[in-house]
């Protein structure tokens, strides 16, 4: 339905402009969606970046929702997981996976999309894993002599503190033990993580909380377009974009 609406919108615009152009039908748009290439801002600057990680769930719209509505059945809903890394509200890296993939497993793919070194990385306790620390260290190995500050609260309920843990994990735990969790958040300015919640809020207000495409390639293409739209709205009017969040 969304592609049919897009087809109709393009036809209307071409007619208003009195142009002699053909409009691709919704089937062609669907086929090309999986191959779409969206221009991306280059992050080749040597200036280190402060990155915030997080993820959110997006429901896949399809026949199961229609059957639930039409026949009152209880078909299981299908979800996808959008993983992002942001810098000052702008999405600098993103991946789309099935809902069973963990957050820590996608840190490395996210880092591969960022050219600049990382000065600091922030995330919630779900990112407290050796894979996260290893991916960030590996990213900075050939880019800078300085290691990144990693501001992630140790999830000691899941994994206890050991002397062999990453130095950043030990540092965070020592600060929490000395000043308490609230004190640690104030010292590290952990409130910056709320930026990513604002980004997800803008996504769902502007683009909705669902994915319209049916197959994997088209879903990835749809996410690329969504990221481009969000970054452009932030670039054109950053104050209004943040208020909308």
Short mmCIF file of C-alpha atoms in Angstrom, two decimals:
data_model
loop_
_atom_site.label_atom_id
_atom_site.label_comp_id
_atom_site.label_asym_id
_atom_site.label_seq_id
_atom_site.Cartn_x
_atom_site.Cartn_y
_atom_site.Cartn_z
CA UNK A 1 0.00 0.00 0.00
CA UNK A 2 2.82 2.44 0.84
CA UNK A 3 4.43 1.92 -2.58
CA UNK A 4 1.07 2.37 -4.32
CA UNK A 5 0.68 5.67 -2.44
CA UNK A 6 4.20 6.69 -3.46
CA UNK A 7 3.41 5.86 -7.10
CA UNK A 8 0.28 8.01 -6.95
CA UNK A 9 2.15 10.90 -5.32
CA UNK A 10 4.85 10.88 -8.00
CA UNK A 11 2.23 10.80 -10.76
CA UNK A 12 0.45 13.80 -9.22
CA UNK A 13 3.69 15.79 -8.92
CA UNK A 14 4.68 15.05 -12.54
CA UNK A 15 1.24 16.11 -13.76
CA UNK A 16 1.35 19.34 -11.75
CA UNK A 17 4.77 20.15 -13.21
CA UNK A 18 3.49 19.26 -16.70
CA UNK A 19 6.45 16.99 -17.35
CA UNK A 20 6.63 14.27 -19.98
CA UNK A 21 8.02 11.57 -17.70
CA UNK A 22 7.02 8.00 -16.99
CA UNK A 23 6.37 6.92 -13.42
CA UNK A 24 7.70 3.55 -12.24
CA UNK A 25 4.90 1.35 -10.94
CA UNK A 26 4.81 0.03 -7.38
CA UNK A 27 6.20 -3.37 -8.43
CA UNK A 28 9.28 -1.74 -9.95
CA UNK A 29 9.73 0.39 -6.83
CA UNK A 30 9.57 -2.75 -4.71
CA UNK A 31 12.20 -4.52 -6.82
CA UNK A 32 14.57 -1.54 -6.76
CA UNK A 33 14.22 -0.96 -3.01
CA UNK A 34 16.62 -3.79 -2.17
CA UNK A 35 19.30 -2.33 -4.47
CA UNK A 36 18.97 1.29 -3.44
CA UNK A 37 22.11 3.24 -2.63
CA UNK A 38 21.70 6.16 -0.25
CA UNK A 39 24.40 8.81 -0.04
CA UNK A 40 26.05 8.85 3.35
CA UNK A 41 28.03 11.56 5.09
CA UNK A 42 31.73 10.77 5.14
CA UNK A 43 33.31 10.32 8.56
CA UNK A 44 36.93 10.36 7.43
CA UNK A 45 37.84 13.18 9.82
CA UNK A 46 40.63 12.32 12.22
CA UNK A 47 38.76 14.01 15.04
CA UNK A 48 37.68 11.34 17.56
CA UNK A 49 33.96 10.74 17.99
CA UNK A 50 31.71 10.27 21.01
CA UNK A 51 29.33 7.44 20.11
CA UNK A 52 26.17 6.18 21.81
CA UNK A 53 24.86 2.65 21.07
CA UNK A 54 21.32 1.36 21.39
CA UNK A 55 18.64 -0.69 19.63
CA UNK A 56 14.86 -0.76 19.24
CA UNK A 57 12.25 -3.13 17.85
CA UNK A 58 10.24 -2.46 14.69
CA UNK A 59 7.17 -4.52 13.75
CA UNK A 60 7.00 -5.97 10.25
CA UNK A 61 3.64 -5.22 8.65
CA UNK A 62 2.26 -8.12 6.65
CA UNK A 63 -0.47 -10.69 6.12
CA UNK A 64 -0.43 -11.81 9.77
CA UNK A 65 -1.65 -8.39 10.94
CA UNK A 66 -4.40 -8.49 8.27
CA UNK A 67 -5.51 -11.98 9.37
CA UNK A 68 -5.60 -10.88 13.00
CA UNK A 69 -7.77 -7.90 12.08
CA UNK A 70 -10.04 -9.70 9.60
CA UNK A 71 -10.55 -13.07 11.26
CA UNK A 72 -9.65 -12.40 14.87
CA UNK A 73 -6.82 -14.95 14.80
CA UNK A 74 -3.71 -14.76 16.97
CA UNK A 75 -0.87 -14.96 14.52
CA UNK A 76 2.53 -14.31 16.03
CA UNK A 77 3.87 -10.85 15.17
CA UNK A 78 7.16 -10.53 13.30
CA UNK A 79 9.78 -8.08 14.60
CA UNK A 80 13.08 -6.70 13.39
CA UNK A 81 15.74 -5.07 15.52
CA UNK A 82 17.30 -1.76 14.50
CA UNK A 83 20.78 -1.20 15.96
CA UNK A 84 22.26 2.29 15.72
CA UNK A 85 25.26 4.34 16.78
CA UNK A 86 24.73 8.09 17.03
CA UNK A 87 26.89 11.15 17.45
CA UNK A 88 25.10 14.23 18.75
CA UNK A 89 21.75 12.89 17.55
CA UNK A 90 22.93 11.94 14.06
CA UNK A 91 22.91 8.27 13.06
CA UNK A 92 26.45 7.41 11.94
CA UNK A 93 26.00 3.63 11.73
CA UNK A 94 23.08 1.22 11.65
CA UNK A 95 22.21 -2.44 11.10
CA UNK A 96 18.93 -4.33 10.87
CA UNK A 97 18.65 -7.87 12.26
CA UNK A 98 16.10 -10.40 13.41
CA UNK A 99 14.84 -9.84 16.94
CA UNK A 100 16.91 -12.66 18.48
CA UNK A 101 20.30 -11.07 17.72
CA UNK A 102 21.93 -9.54 20.80
CA UNK A 103 23.05 -5.91 21.02
CA UNK A 104 26.68 -6.85 21.67
CA UNK A 105 26.85 -8.97 18.50
CA UNK A 106 26.18 -5.88 16.37
CA UNK A 107 28.78 -3.56 17.93
CA UNK A 108 31.50 -4.75 15.56
CA UNK A 109 29.37 -4.30 12.37
CA UNK A 110 28.45 -0.81 13.59
CA UNK A 111 32.08 0.12 14.21
CA UNK A 112 33.01 -0.99 10.68
CA UNK A 113 30.81 1.79 9.29
CA UNK A 114 32.69 4.52 11.19
CA UNK A 115 36.00 5.74 9.78
CA UNK A 116 37.00 8.10 12.59
CA UNK A 117 38.55 6.93 15.87
CA UNK A 118 36.34 6.71 18.96
CA UNK A 119 37.17 8.86 21.97
CA UNK A 120 34.25 7.61 24.05
CA UNK A 121 31.50 5.02 23.67
CA UNK A 122 28.34 4.94 25.78
CA UNK A 123 25.64 2.32 26.15
CA UNK A 124 23.33 0.66 28.64
CA UNK A 125 24.10 -2.44 30.69
CA UNK A 126 23.10 -4.69 27.80
CA UNK A 127 26.40 -3.78 26.12
CA UNK A 128 28.49 -4.90 29.10
CA UNK A 129 30.19 -7.79 27.32
CA UNK A 130 33.72 -8.69 26.27
CA UNK A 131 32.64 -8.47 22.60
CA UNK A 132 31.79 -4.78 23.03
CA UNK A 133 35.11 -3.84 24.60
CA UNK A 134 37.05 -5.91 22.06
CA UNK A 135 35.25 -4.35 19.08
CA UNK A 136 35.93 -0.80 20.27
CA UNK A 137 39.59 -1.54 21.02
CA UNK A 138 40.04 -3.18 17.62
CA UNK A 139 38.46 -0.18 15.89
CA UNK A 140 40.95 2.21 17.48
CA UNK A 141 44.04 0.04 16.99
CA UNK A 142 45.06 1.43 13.59
CA UNK A 143 43.45 4.86 13.98
CA UNK A 144 44.86 6.37 17.16
CA UNK A 145 47.34 5.67 19.93
CA UNK A 146 44.71 6.54 22.55
CA UNK A 147 42.23 3.98 23.84
CA UNK A 148 38.56 4.88 24.03
CA UNK A 149 36.74 5.69 27.24
CA UNK A 150 33.89 3.18 27.53
CA UNK A 151 31.01 4.37 29.69
CA UNK A 152 28.85 1.30 30.23
CA UNK A 153 27.45 0.33 33.66
CA UNK A 154 28.77 -3.13 34.63
CA UNK A 155 25.95 -5.67 34.69
CA UNK A 156 27.29 -7.55 37.71
CA UNK A 157 24.03 -9.46 38.07
CA UNK A 158 24.88 -11.17 34.80
CA UNK A 159 28.67 -11.31 35.04
CA UNK A 160 30.64 -10.68 38.19
CA UNK A 161 33.67 -8.43 38.32
CA UNK A 162 37.01 -10.18 37.80
CA UNK A 163 40.56 -8.85 37.87
CA UNK A 164 41.00 -9.98 34.27
CA UNK A 165 38.12 -7.78 33.06
CA UNK A 166 38.66 -4.90 30.67
CA UNK A 167 40.20 -1.88 32.39
CA UNK A 168 37.22 0.31 31.49
CA UNK A 169 34.81 -2.14 33.12
CA UNK A 170 36.93 -2.18 36.25
CA UNK A 171 37.13 1.62 36.26
CA UNK A 172 33.36 1.98 36.01
CA UNK A 173 32.78 -0.52 38.81
CA UNK A 174 35.33 1.17 41.08
CA UNK A 175 33.63 4.53 40.56
CA UNK A 176 30.21 3.03 41.32
CA UNK A 177 31.50 1.39 44.50
CA UNK A 178 33.06 4.65 45.66
CA UNK A 179 30.33 7.13 44.68
CA UNK A 180 27.22 4.98 44.09
CA UNK A 181 25.33 4.54 40.82
CA UNK A 182 23.91 8.08 40.87
CA UNK A 183 27.35 9.52 41.57
CA UNK A 184 28.86 7.49 38.71
CA UNK A 185 26.22 8.80 36.31
CA UNK A 186 26.98 12.37 37.32
CA UNK A 187 30.76 11.96 37.10
CA UNK A 188 30.65 10.27 33.68
CA UNK A 189 27.79 12.45 32.36
CA UNK A 190 25.92 9.24 31.57
CA UNK A 191 22.78 11.26 30.81
CA UNK A 192 24.14 11.72 27.29
CA UNK A 193 22.69 8.28 26.55
CA UNK A 194 19.26 9.91 26.45
CA UNK A 195 20.22 11.32 23.04
CA UNK A 196 19.59 7.95 21.47
CA UNK A 197 16.11 7.76 23.01
CA UNK A 198 15.37 11.08 21.35
CA UNK A 199 16.55 9.63 18.03
CA UNK A 200 14.23 6.63 18.34
CA UNK A 201 11.39 8.95 19.32
CA UNK A 202 11.94 11.03 16.16
CA UNK A 203 12.10 7.84 14.08
CA UNK A 204 8.74 6.58 15.32
CA UNK A 205 7.07 9.99 15.15
CA UNK A 206 8.24 10.72 11.60
CA UNK A 207 8.54 7.25 10.05
CA UNK A 208 6.36 5.12 12.34
CA UNK A 209 7.25 2.05 14.35
CA UNK A 210 6.78 -0.48 11.56
CA UNK A 211 8.55 -1.85 8.49
CA UNK A 212 6.49 -2.05 5.30
CA UNK A 213 8.87 -4.12 3.12
CA UNK A 214 8.47 -7.91 3.20
CA UNK A 215 11.85 -9.41 2.27
CA UNK A 216 15.20 -8.85 4.01
CA UNK A 217 16.90 -6.84 1.24
CA UNK A 218 13.98 -4.46 0.88
CA UNK A 219 13.76 -4.01 4.66
CA UNK A 220 17.42 -2.98 4.74
CA UNK A 221 16.76 -0.56 1.87
CA UNK A 222 13.80 0.89 3.76
CA UNK A 223 16.02 1.43 6.82
CA UNK A 224 18.66 3.22 4.71
CA UNK A 225 16.03 5.64 3.47
CA UNK A 226 14.75 6.15 7.03
CA UNK A 227 18.23 6.93 8.35
CA UNK A 228 18.79 9.41 5.50
CA UNK A 229 15.49 11.20 6.21
CA UNK A 230 16.19 11.48 9.94
CA UNK A 231 19.70 12.78 9.44
CA UNK A 232 18.52 15.32 6.85
CA UNK A 233 15.78 16.67 9.13
CA UNK A 234 18.35 17.05 11.89
CA UNK A 235 20.77 18.79 9.55
CA UNK A 236 18.19 21.20 8.09
CA UNK A 237 16.71 22.29 11.42
CA UNK A 238 18.45 20.69 14.41
CA UNK A 239 16.47 22.69 17.00
CA UNK A 240 13.03 21.66 15.71
CA UNK A 241 14.17 18.07 15.17
CA UNK A 242 15.25 17.77 18.80
CA UNK A 243 12.04 19.42 20.04
CA UNK A 244 10.05 16.84 18.01
CA UNK A 245 11.80 14.10 19.95
#
